[in-house]
Amino acid sequence: NIDDHIAQLSQIITDCERIVRTPVPLAYSAHTSRLLTMWTGTLPFVLVGCFSGVHRLMTVPLTVFIAYALLCTEELGHLIEEPF
């Protein structure tokens, strides 16, 4: 009984190691980058409607901050995917 559990655990570990070693397809990575670029490109048009008067000037720094945060997170994802 314990041998069966150890064999199952060994098989699960083998499957997990295979998943870890599988690289993310280039098309997926490119699609994510394009989608993120389009999203951050349209973000100012959405934010302008959220502010009125002088506060509309907040659109630019807010867009820059959000774009920087998201693009850095995407880049970290690429680095974590290929650590060596």
mmCIF file of N, CA, C and O in Angstrom:
data_model
loop_
_atom_site.group_PDB
_atom_site.id
_atom_site.type_symbol
_atom_site.label_atom_id
_atom_site.label_comp_id
_atom_site.label_asym_id
_atom_site.label_seq_id
_atom_site.Cartn_x
_atom_site.Cartn_y
_atom_site.Cartn_z
ATOM 1 N N ASN A 1 0.829 -1.195 0.000
ATOM 2 C CA ASN A 1 0.000 0.000 0.000
ATOM 3 C C ASN A 1 0.876 1.262 0.000
ATOM 4 O O ASN A 1 0.625 2.179 -0.760
ATOM 5 N N ILE A 2 1.864 1.280 0.877
ATOM 6 C CA ILE A 2 2.749 2.451 0.934
ATOM 7 C C ILE A 2 3.584 2.554 -0.333
ATOM 8 O O ILE A 2 3.885 3.640 -0.801
ATOM 9 N N ASP A 3 3.921 1.389 -0.928
ATOM 10 C CA ASP A 3 4.684 1.394 -2.172
ATOM 11 C C ASP A 3 3.870 2.000 -3.313
ATOM 12 O O ASP A 3 4.416 2.690 -4.179
ATOM 13 N N ASP A 4 2.568 1.750 -3.311
ATOM 14 C CA ASP A 4 1.696 2.343 -4.336
ATOM 15 C C ASP A 4 1.658 3.862 -4.207
ATOM 16 O O ASP A 4 1.702 4.580 -5.204
ATOM 17 N N HIS A 5 1.575 4.340 -2.968
ATOM 18 C CA HIS A 5 1.555 5.781 -2.733
ATOM 19 C C HIS A 5 2.881 6.426 -3.154
ATOM 20 O O HIS A 5 2.895 7.513 -3.741
ATOM 21 N N ILE A 6 3.967 5.768 -2.864
ATOM 22 C CA ILE A 6 5.289 6.291 -3.262
ATOM 23 C C ILE A 6 5.416 6.306 -4.780
ATOM 24 O O ILE A 6 5.941 7.254 -5.361
ATOM 25 N N ALA A 7 4.909 5.281 -5.437
ATOM 26 C CA ALA A 7 4.947 5.231 -6.904
ATOM 27 C C ALA A 7 4.099 6.345 -7.505
ATOM 28 O O ALA A 7 4.496 7.001 -8.481
ATOM 29 N N GLN A 8 2.926 6.592 -6.921
ATOM 30 C CA GLN A 8 2.067 7.686 -7.396
ATOM 31 C C GLN A 8 2.737 9.034 -7.189
ATOM 32 O O GLN A 8 2.704 9.899 -8.078
ATOM 33 N N LEU A 9 3.345 9.210 -6.033
ATOM 34 C CA LEU A 9 4.039 10.467 -5.745
ATOM 35 C C LEU A 9 5.205 10.678 -6.705
ATOM 36 O O LEU A 9 5.418 11.779 -7.209
ATOM 37 N N SER A 10 5.925 9.622 -6.988
ATOM 38 C CA SER A 10 7.039 9.703 -7.929
ATOM 39 C C SER A 10 6.550 10.087 -9.327
ATOM 40 O O SER A 10 7.173 10.903 -10.015
ATOM 41 N N GLN A 11 5.425 9.521 -9.748
ATOM 42 C CA GLN A 11 4.857 9.855 -11.056
ATOM 43 C C GLN A 11 4.395 11.311 -11.096
ATOM 44 O O GLN A 11 4.612 12.012 -12.090
ATOM 45 N N ILE A 12 3.795 11.777 -10.026
ATOM 46 C CA ILE A 12 3.337 13.174 -9.961
ATOM 47 C C ILE A 12 4.525 14.123 -10.029
ATOM 48 O O ILE A 12 4.492 15.140 -10.733
ATOM 49 N N ILE A 13 5.589 13.814 -9.321
ATOM 50 C CA ILE A 13 6.796 14.655 -9.351
ATOM 51 C C ILE A 13 7.388 14.679 -10.753
ATOM 52 O O ILE A 13 7.797 15.734 -11.254
ATOM 53 N N THR A 14 7.408 13.536 -11.420
ATOM 54 C CA THR A 14 7.919 13.469 -12.788
ATOM 55 C C THR A 14 7.086 14.339 -13.724
ATOM 56 O O THR A 14 7.626 15.071 -14.561
ATOM 57 N N ASP A 15 5.767 14.276 -13.578
ATOM 58 C CA ASP A 15 4.882 15.099 -14.404
ATOM 59 C C ASP A 15 5.099 16.587 -14.145
ATOM 60 O O ASP A 15 5.117 17.393 -15.078
ATOM 61 N N CYS A 16 5.267 16.962 -12.891
ATOM 62 C CA CYS A 16 5.506 18.371 -12.542
ATOM 63 C C CYS A 16 6.833 18.858 -13.113
ATOM 64 O O CYS A 16 6.928 19.991 -13.603
ATOM 65 N N GLU A 17 7.861 18.020 -13.058
ATOM 66 C CA GLU A 17 9.157 18.407 -13.620
ATOM 67 C C GLU A 17 9.065 18.597 -15.133
ATOM 68 O O GLU A 17 9.694 19.485 -15.702
ATOM 69 N N ARG A 18 8.259 17.782 -15.790
ATOM 70 C CA ARG A 18 8.067 17.928 -17.231
ATOM 71 C C ARG A 18 7.364 19.256 -17.542
ATOM 72 O O ARG A 18 7.716 19.945 -18.503
ATOM 73 N N ILE A 19 6.390 19.634 -16.743
ATOM 74 C CA ILE A 19 5.683 20.905 -16.935
ATOM 75 C C ILE A 19 6.638 22.076 -16.728
ATOM 76 O O ILE A 19 6.630 23.047 -17.487
ATOM 77 N N VAL A 20 7.466 22.011 -15.701
ATOM 78 C CA VAL A 20 8.405 23.093 -15.407
ATOM 79 C C VAL A 20 9.390 23.291 -16.549
ATOM 80 O O VAL A 20 9.756 24.413 -16.886
ATOM 81 N N ARG A 21 9.801 22.212 -17.172
ATOM 82 C CA ARG A 21 10.806 22.293 -18.246
ATOM 83 C C ARG A 21 10.209 22.690 -19.593
ATOM 84 O O ARG A 21 10.937 22.955 -20.538
ATOM 85 N N THR A 22 8.890 22.729 -19.707
ATOM 86 C CA THR A 22 8.251 23.087 -20.969
ATOM 87 C C THR A 22 8.269 24.603 -21.124
ATOM 88 O O THR A 22 7.718 25.321 -20.289
ATOM 89 N N PRO A 23 8.909 25.124 -22.170
ATOM 90 C CA PRO A 23 8.953 26.579 -22.346
ATOM 91 C C PRO A 23 7.613 27.133 -22.821
ATOM 92 O O PRO A 23 6.814 26.426 -23.445
ATOM 93 N N VAL A 24 7.382 28.395 -22.515
ATOM 94 C CA VAL A 24 6.183 29.071 -22.997
ATOM 95 C C VAL A 24 6.369 29.323 -24.491
ATOM 96 O O VAL A 24 7.416 29.815 -24.907
ATOM 97 N N PRO A 25 5.396 28.986 -25.311
ATOM 98 C CA PRO A 25 5.538 29.203 -26.751
ATOM 99 C C PRO A 25 5.762 30.677 -27.080
ATOM 100 O O PRO A 25 5.211 31.569 -26.435
ATOM 101 N N LEU A 26 6.573 30.928 -28.098
ATOM 102 C CA LEU A 26 6.896 32.299 -28.506
ATOM 103 C C LEU A 26 5.647 33.057 -28.921
ATOM 104 O O LEU A 26 5.517 34.250 -28.635
ATOM 105 N N ALA A 27 4.710 32.380 -29.587
ATOM 106 C CA ALA A 27 3.479 33.049 -30.014
ATOM 107 C C ALA A 27 2.682 33.553 -28.808
ATOM 108 O O ALA A 27 2.107 34.643 -28.851
ATOM 109 N N TYR A 28 2.650 32.773 -27.732
ATOM 110 C CA TYR A 28 1.942 33.197 -26.526
ATOM 111 C C TYR A 28 2.600 34.431 -25.924
ATOM 112 O O TYR A 28 1.933 35.379 -25.540
ATOM 113 N N SER A 29 3.905 34.417 -25.867
ATOM 114 C CA SER A 29 4.643 35.549 -25.313
ATOM 115 C C SER A 29 4.437 36.808 -26.155
ATOM 116 O O SER A 29 4.222 37.898 -25.627
ATOM 117 N N ALA A 30 4.490 36.653 -27.470
ATOM 118 C CA ALA A 30 4.291 37.802 -28.358
ATOM 119 C C ALA A 30 2.864 38.331 -28.247
ATOM 120 O O ALA A 30 2.643 39.551 -28.236
ATOM 121 N N HIS A 31 1.900 37.430 -28.158
ATOM 122 C CA HIS A 31 0.507 37.859 -28.031
ATOM 123 C C HIS A 31 0.285 38.635 -26.732
ATOM 124 O O HIS A 31 -0.402 39.659 -26.721
ATOM 125 N N THR A 32 0.871 38.157 -25.656
ATOM 126 C CA THR A 32 0.750 38.856 -24.376
ATOM 127 C C THR A 32 1.350 40.250 -24.454
ATOM 128 O O THR A 32 0.762 41.215 -23.957
ATOM 129 N N SER A 33 2.512 40.369 -25.072
ATOM 130 C CA SER A 33 3.157 41.676 -25.199
ATOM 131 C C SER A 33 2.320 42.632 -26.039
ATOM 132 O O SER A 33 2.160 43.806 -25.690
ATOM 133 N N ARG A 34 1.785 42.140 -27.141
ATOM 134 C CA ARG A 34 0.953 42.994 -27.999
ATOM 135 C C ARG A 34 -0.316 43.435 -27.292
ATOM 136 O O ARG A 34 -0.724 44.594 -27.388
ATOM 137 N N LEU A 35 -0.957 42.503 -26.611
ATOM 138 C CA LEU A 35 -2.183 42.836 -25.896
ATOM 139 C C LEU A 35 -1.917 43.876 -24.811
ATOM 140 O O LEU A 35 -2.680 44.840 -24.660
ATOM 141 N N LEU A 36 -0.848 43.705 -24.079
ATOM 142 C CA LEU A 36 -0.501 44.655 -23.027
ATOM 143 C C LEU A 36 -0.180 46.028 -23.608
ATOM 144 O O LEU A 36 -0.580 47.056 -23.058
ATOM 145 N N THR A 37 0.508 46.062 -24.746
ATOM 146 C CA THR A 37 0.823 47.336 -25.391
ATOM 147 C C THR A 37 -0.455 48.037 -25.873
ATOM 148 O O THR A 37 -0.609 49.246 -25.690
ATOM 149 N N MET A 38 -1.357 47.276 -26.469
ATOM 150 C CA MET A 38 -2.626 47.874 -26.917
ATOM 151 C C MET A 38 -3.443 48.370 -25.734
ATOM 152 O O MET A 38 -4.045 49.444 -25.791
ATOM 153 N N TRP A 39 -3.463 47.610 -24.658
ATOM 154 C CA TRP A 39 -4.246 47.996 -23.483
ATOM 155 C C TRP A 39 -3.714 49.287 -22.875
ATOM 156 O O TRP A 39 -4.477 50.183 -22.552
ATOM 157 N N THR A 40 -2.379 49.362 -22.710
ATOM 158 C CA THR A 40 -1.811 50.582 -22.130
ATOM 159 C C THR A 40 -1.905 51.752 -23.109
ATOM 160 O O THR A 40 -1.947 52.904 -22.678
ATOM 161 N N GLY A 41 -1.949 51.471 -24.404
ATOM 162 C CA GLY A 41 -2.109 52.539 -25.388
ATOM 163 C C GLY A 41 -3.493 53.155 -25.364
ATOM 164 O O GLY A 41 -3.664 54.350 -25.652
ATOM 165 N N THR A 42 -4.511 52.366 -25.038
ATOM 166 C CA THR A 42 -5.874 52.897 -24.974
ATOM 167 C C THR A 42 -6.253 53.387 -23.575
ATOM 168 O O THR A 42 -7.291 54.031 -23.419
ATOM 169 N N LEU A 43 -5.433 53.115 -22.602
ATOM 170 C CA LEU A 43 -5.722 53.516 -21.220
ATOM 171 C C LEU A 43 -5.932 55.025 -21.054
ATOM 172 O O LEU A 43 -6.863 55.428 -20.346
ATOM 173 N N PRO A 44 -5.135 55.891 -21.692
ATOM 174 C CA PRO A 44 -5.366 57.332 -21.502
ATOM 175 C C PRO A 44 -6.750 57.784 -21.951
ATOM 176 O O PRO A 44 -7.346 58.669 -21.331
ATOM 177 N N PHE A 45 -7.277 57.179 -23.003
ATOM 178 C CA PHE A 45 -8.601 57.564 -23.490
ATOM 179 C C PHE A 45 -9.695 57.223 -22.488
ATOM 180 O O PHE A 45 -10.698 57.922 -22.372
ATOM 181 N N VAL A 46 -9.489 56.158 -21.752
ATOM 182 C CA VAL A 46 -10.448 55.773 -20.723
ATOM 183 C C VAL A 46 -10.294 56.671 -19.501
ATOM 184 O O VAL A 46 -11.287 57.129 -18.923
ATOM 185 N N LEU A 47 -9.052 56.945 -19.109
ATOM 186 C CA LEU A 47 -8.823 57.743 -17.908
ATOM 187 C C LEU A 47 -9.258 59.188 -18.065
ATOM 188 O O LEU A 47 -9.659 59.819 -17.080
ATOM 189 N N VAL A 48 -9.189 59.738 -19.267
ATOM 190 C CA VAL A 48 -9.617 61.128 -19.486
ATOM 191 C C VAL A 48 -11.076 61.291 -19.093
ATOM 192 O O VAL A 48 -11.461 62.302 -18.510
ATOM 193 N N GLY A 49 -11.893 60.299 -19.387
ATOM 194 C CA GLY A 49 -13.303 60.367 -19.031
ATOM 195 C C GLY A 49 -13.560 60.250 -17.540
ATOM 196 O O GLY A 49 -14.627 60.626 -17.061
ATOM 197 N N CYS A 50 -12.587 59.744 -16.799
ATOM 198 C CA CYS A 50 -12.758 59.578 -15.353
ATOM 199 C C CYS A 50 -12.487 60.862 -14.580
ATOM 200 O O CYS A 50 -12.919 60.995 -13.433
ATOM 201 N N PHE A 51 -11.739 61.791 -15.175
ATOM 202 C CA PHE A 51 -11.362 63.027 -14.494
ATOM 203 C C PHE A 51 -12.035 64.219 -15.171
ATOM 204 O O PHE A 51 -12.395 64.151 -16.340
ATOM 205 N N SER A 52 -12.169 65.301 -14.433
ATOM 206 C CA SER A 52 -12.739 66.518 -15.016
ATOM 207 C C SER A 52 -11.877 67.720 -14.633
ATOM 208 O O SER A 52 -11.177 67.705 -13.624
ATOM 209 N N GLY A 53 -11.904 68.717 -15.467
ATOM 210 C CA GLY A 53 -11.170 69.955 -15.195
ATOM 211 C C GLY A 53 -9.666 69.736 -15.204
ATOM 212 O O GLY A 53 -9.113 69.035 -16.040
ATOM 213 N N VAL A 54 -9.014 70.380 -14.237
ATOM 214 C CA VAL A 54 -7.557 70.329 -14.145
ATOM 215 C C VAL A 54 -7.080 68.916 -13.799
ATOM 216 O O VAL A 54 -5.959 68.536 -14.142
ATOM 217 N N HIS A 55 -7.921 68.134 -13.182
ATOM 218 C CA HIS A 55 -7.533 66.780 -12.776
ATOM 219 C C HIS A 55 -7.274 65.867 -13.973
ATOM 220 O O HIS A 55 -6.704 64.801 -13.823
ATOM 221 N N ARG A 56 -7.695 66.306 -15.163
ATOM 222 C CA ARG A 56 -7.424 65.500 -16.363
ATOM 223 C C ARG A 56 -5.931 65.381 -16.627
ATOM 224 O O ARG A 56 -5.495 64.460 -17.294
ATOM 225 N N LEU A 57 -5.160 66.316 -16.077
ATOM 226 C CA LEU A 57 -3.713 66.245 -16.237
ATOM 227 C C LEU A 57 -3.124 65.036 -15.513
ATOM 228 O O LEU A 57 -1.996 64.634 -15.787
ATOM 229 N N MET A 58 -3.883 64.472 -14.604
ATOM 230 C CA MET A 58 -3.431 63.262 -13.898
ATOM 231 C C MET A 58 -3.407 62.045 -14.812
ATOM 232 O O MET A 58 -2.809 61.023 -14.480
ATOM 233 N N THR A 59 -4.041 62.168 -15.981
ATOM 234 C CA THR A 59 -4.084 61.051 -16.916
ATOM 235 C C THR A 59 -2.684 60.614 -17.331
ATOM 236 O O THR A 59 -2.381 59.419 -17.375
ATOM 237 N N VAL A 60 -1.817 61.571 -17.624
ATOM 238 C CA VAL A 60 -0.473 61.247 -18.120
ATOM 239 C C VAL A 60 0.367 60.528 -17.059
ATOM 240 O O VAL A 60 0.870 59.433 -17.318
ATOM 241 N N PRO A 61 0.545 61.098 -15.862
ATOM 242 C CA PRO A 61 1.378 60.366 -14.891
ATOM 243 C C PRO A 61 0.767 59.034 -14.454
ATOM 244 O O PRO A 61 1.486 58.061 -14.213
ATOM 245 N N LEU A 62 -0.551 58.989 -14.377
ATOM 246 C CA LEU A 62 -1.206 57.745 -13.976
ATOM 247 C C LEU A 62 -1.008 56.663 -15.049
ATOM 248 O O LEU A 62 -0.712 55.509 -14.735
ATOM 249 N N THR A 63 -1.119 57.045 -16.300
ATOM 250 C CA THR A 63 -0.891 56.103 -17.392
ATOM 251 C C THR A 63 0.556 55.619 -17.397
ATOM 252 O O THR A 63 0.825 54.421 -17.574
ATOM 253 N N VAL A 64 1.495 56.525 -17.201
ATOM 254 C CA VAL A 64 2.907 56.151 -17.177
ATOM 255 C C VAL A 64 3.181 55.182 -16.029
ATOM 256 O O VAL A 64 3.874 54.173 -16.209
ATOM 257 N N PHE A 65 2.635 55.471 -14.872
ATOM 258 C CA PHE A 65 2.848 54.606 -13.717
ATOM 259 C C PHE A 65 2.276 53.210 -13.954
ATOM 260 O O PHE A 65 2.942 52.195 -13.698
ATOM 261 N N ILE A 66 1.048 53.138 -14.440
ATOM 262 C CA ILE A 66 0.405 51.841 -14.674
ATOM 263 C C ILE A 66 1.135 51.067 -15.764
ATOM 264 O O ILE A 66 1.375 49.858 -15.633
ATOM 265 N N ALA A 67 1.499 51.746 -16.841
ATOM 266 C CA ALA A 67 2.224 51.075 -17.931
ATOM 267 C C ALA A 67 3.566 50.552 -17.448
ATOM 268 O O ALA A 67 3.956 49.428 -17.773
ATOM 269 N N TYR A 68 4.275 51.364 -16.677
ATOM 270 C CA TYR A 68 5.570 50.935 -16.144
ATOM 271 C C TYR A 68 5.413 49.696 -15.265
ATOM 272 O O TYR A 68 6.168 48.726 -15.398
ATOM 273 N N ALA A 69 4.426 49.719 -14.386
ATOM 274 C CA ALA A 69 4.207 48.586 -13.482
ATOM 275 C C ALA A 69 3.867 47.316 -14.265
ATOM 276 O O ALA A 69 4.413 46.235 -13.990
ATOM 277 N N LEU A 70 2.986 47.420 -15.240
ATOM 278 C CA LEU A 70 2.582 46.238 -15.996
ATOM 279 C C LEU A 70 3.696 45.719 -16.898
ATOM 280 O O LEU A 70 3.909 44.506 -17.000
ATOM 281 N N LEU A 71 4.400 46.624 -17.566
ATOM 282 C CA LEU A 71 5.480 46.186 -18.453
ATOM 283 C C LEU A 71 6.643 45.580 -17.669
ATOM 284 O O LEU A 71 7.272 44.625 -18.131
ATOM 285 N N CYS A 72 6.920 46.122 -16.496
ATOM 286 C CA CYS A 72 7.966 45.528 -15.648
ATOM 287 C C CYS A 72 7.546 44.146 -15.160
ATOM 288 O O CYS A 72 8.369 43.227 -15.099
ATOM 289 N N THR A 73 6.282 43.990 -14.815
ATOM 290 C CA THR A 73 5.788 42.690 -14.385
ATOM 291 C C THR A 73 5.888 41.674 -15.519
ATOM 292 O O THR A 73 6.266 40.518 -15.305
ATOM 293 N N GLU A 74 5.578 42.120 -16.741
ATOM 294 C CA GLU A 74 5.709 41.228 -17.886
ATOM 295 C C GLU A 74 7.170 40.824 -18.099
ATOM 296 O O GLU A 74 7.481 39.650 -18.340
ATOM 297 N N GLU A 75 8.072 41.783 -17.993
ATOM 298 C CA GLU A 75 9.494 41.488 -18.171
ATOM 299 C C GLU A 75 9.999 40.540 -17.086
ATOM 300 O O GLU A 75 10.788 39.637 -17.357
ATOM 301 N N LEU A 76 9.540 40.726 -15.863
ATOM 302 C CA LEU A 76 9.908 39.798 -14.787
ATOM 303 C C LEU A 76 9.410 38.390 -15.088
ATOM 304 O O LEU A 76 10.102 37.408 -14.803
ATOM 305 N N GLY A 77 8.235 38.297 -15.672
ATOM 306 C CA GLY A 77 7.716 36.990 -16.056
ATOM 307 C C GLY A 77 8.612 36.304 -17.071
ATOM 308 O O GLY A 77 8.853 35.106 -16.993
ATOM 309 N N HIS A 78 9.128 37.078 -18.036
ATOM 310 C CA HIS A 78 10.042 36.507 -19.021
ATOM 311 C C HIS A 78 11.350 36.055 -18.352
ATOM 312 O O HIS A 78 11.903 35.012 -18.700
ATOM 313 N N LEU A 79 11.844 36.850 -17.412
ATOM 314 C CA LEU A 79 13.086 36.489 -16.723
ATOM 315 C C LEU A 79 12.923 35.261 -15.844
ATOM 316 O O LEU A 79 13.808 34.422 -15.758
ATOM 317 N N ILE A 80 11.782 35.160 -15.184
ATOM 318 C CA ILE A 80 11.539 34.015 -14.323
ATOM 319 C C ILE A 80 11.362 32.746 -15.151
ATOM 320 O O ILE A 80 11.777 31.656 -14.750
ATOM 321 N N GLU A 81 10.805 32.898 -16.346
ATOM 322 C CA GLU A 81 10.604 31.745 -17.214
ATOM 323 C C GLU A 81 11.929 31.118 -17.627
ATOM 324 O O GLU A 81 12.073 29.912 -17.684
ATOM 325 N N GLU A 82 12.921 31.954 -17.903
ATOM 326 C CA GLU A 82 14.239 31.483 -18.329
ATOM 327 C C GLU A 82 15.292 31.996 -17.347
ATOM 328 O O GLU A 82 15.999 32.963 -17.638
ATOM 329 N N PRO A 83 15.420 31.398 -16.174
ATOM 330 C CA PRO A 83 16.318 31.951 -15.165
ATOM 331 C C PRO A 83 17.800 31.797 -15.480
ATOM 332 O O PRO A 83 18.622 32.511 -14.944
ATOM 333 N N PHE A 84 18.174 30.862 -16.356
ATOM 334 C CA PHE A 84 19.585 30.625 -16.590
ATOM 335 C C PHE A 84 19.891 31.015 -17.987
ATOM 336 O O PHE A 84 20.151 30.589 -18.898
#
